[in-house]
Amino acid sequence: MTERFFLGLDFGGTKLAVGLVDGADGQVLARAQQPTPPAGADASIDAVVAMAQRVWLAADVEPGRVAGAGISFGGPVDAAHGVVLLSHHAPGWEHMPLTRVLGERLGLPTCLDNDANVQALGEARCGAGRGARVVLYLTVSTGIGGGIVVDGRIYRGAHGLAGEIGHTIVQPNGPVCTCGKRGCLESVAAGPAIARAAARALVEAPGQGAILRELLTRDREAEERANRGEEGRGEERHGEYLQAVAERPEKGVALRQRAAAGEPLTAALVFEAARAGDALANRVVDEAIGWLAIGIANAVNVVDPDIVVLGGGVSRAGERLFSPLRAAIAGMCAPADPAAVRLEPAALGDDVGIVGAASLFG
Amino acid sequence: MTERFFLGLDFGGTKLAVGLVDGADGQVLARAQQPTPPAGADASIDAVVAMAQRVWLAADVEPGRVAGAGISFGGPVDAAHGVVLLSHHAPGWEHMPLTRVLGERLGLPTCLDNDANVQALGEARCGAGRGARVVLYLTVSTGIGGGIVVDGRIYRGAHGLAGEIGHTIVQPNGPVCTCGKRGCLESVAAGPAIARAAARALVEAPGQGAILRELLTRDREAEERANRGEEGRGEERHGEYLQAVAERPEKGVALRQRAAAGEPLTAALVFEAARAGDALANRVVDEAIGWLAIGIANAVNVVDPDIVVLGGGVSRAGERLFSPLRAAIAGMCAPADPAAVRLEPAALGDDVGIVGAASLFG
């Protein structure tokens, strides 16, 4: 059989990405990306079409061997009809027949799914889940999305809503989630939830979290230097900062106020402080991992996957996340052999959207 | 095509049942049942074989038109190999190759699955889930089991462990479950959990639960009469008993002690008292419904079924259970249209095991 290639088109809330992907093995021959234009749907579509044309040229593949364009959309879609329902990030997407529009612009067959399903498919076919029959995928970043792939195909459920693990309830009467319910996994374990919990802890415990406070200061100062046109972060001497935070309580106050506003704190910073030995950050991280374990274990007990693949920004925290998370999940799952529940980080990195989208034709 | 018939063989922890089932529509032509003999596996197998022969004769179907025997087993099985792993109720079942044993005894092709999966299949094919593409089934009785049927086939997951909804965690740090974890749905919403919660409430609130105390007394007195050879329950006059409980505090003490032991209280009695207006019983019922709603909604958000079918003893509580449960689940699920999540009582009653087992060949 002649080798076939597919365009993978990834419409994210902050980033648009396009790649030309080898249908046989998911290798990306050429890629392009840019920030999502704030103007809305038409500007994003124009940008993606232009990137697709550049990528196609760059990959130097004959037109006839590109067999289709798969589309990942960061928001609710009607996959069966190839229609975007709406975007939570930009105007103009309501009921957009995106497969038809892009099919006409690119002259290719097209198909579409939401980003979590597409990422799940990409990881199942070409990433960490390769070879597994049932893959449960979670992306933990600003939200928590999920997807289920069975025998190489996305399991969509009755209404295209399967895999909504982020909105399973793990803490009854917990914090209010973006969806309006209380105690959803997303409300206690996504990136912003970890940052909020750390900010609250810093405010409530003025004497604690020295390393986290220091990282925050370093971050802010690096940003200020960058704004002044100086060099970026560079290496800071931790001891000095600890000293400064300890000696200048007024600095602590400002930090606590900024932390309370939630702005400068990120989950990545909290994990960094935890790895550096900050007790407060470690408590916050451990609590989020506890919730994540319940949410994942509950889904595992329903879906019984061969492997759980964890992607998204928070999953980049590495072993400080994965090691305790594996242990906690093993204690909450049915299989007699805890090794039966594998938990692995996503393997495709930033390419997951374009590889997954290209896989929609497989 | 010639009509085909199947034997459905149901090995339960308390009851064995056999039926001859029409493969076209799930109608039961003849049935038999008896208590499960305590002696163990061999006695149960002998009893089921004898019942199968009686049922086959009674149904008056030519031997050649019975195409197979489907087996439901109340415990963990290896469905792919037709082997029972163990029984939590009786000895002798460890690694029993039940499909081979019964195949030889009955001279028929056989297949096997666990009771929750079999019941799910029966309800999906011939019961409340008929016509739905994705069916999520729960049985709520002494435990909580679950099964998922997609396109008329049992979804088993990677290790045959899918649908373990009873052991999803709904109350972190809740009561210890039979599985050893804390706060599993089964530990807070199965029949014994409802009875335990009511017993605890009776002990803690001596002035409350008059109707429930009365029902308990009536139940005990009816039992005592039955033990003395007198007639069974009969109709009791509620007012008199309320009076008696109010006037004789020593009776209340004895009841509380017995209630604390957990023995005489059942979930059915708690629901009966709740329907009769007992405030304490209503609180207990509402709390159990709250946990059940979380467990079901979480599974719905992962599986996205067309319908949730609720079976098992507790499901016979009727609208006092279903009406608030539907309302609570609708508020916890993703579909914009709450009507999209249907929750219905199981339709096959005591036949669910034999009809489901016969459906294993479909």
XYZ file of N, CA and C in Angstrom, chain A residues 32 85 98 203 237 285 294:
21
model
N 3.887 23.599 12.435
C 3.883 25.055 12.624
C 2.918 25.369 13.747
N -19.661 23.252 18.631
C -20.859 23.790 19.291
C -20.613 25.210 19.795
N -17.228 23.070 11.024
C -15.794 23.218 10.779
C -15.256 22.195 9.783
N -1.272 32.607 52.616
C -1.953 33.670 53.358
C -2.238 33.219 54.787
N 20.495 32.692 43.660
C 21.020 31.978 44.815
C 19.926 31.814 45.857
N 0.675 19.913 47.274
C 0.846 18.925 46.196
C 0.250 17.578 46.608
N -8.241 9.670 43.656
C -9.643 9.245 43.769
C -10.338 9.334 42.413
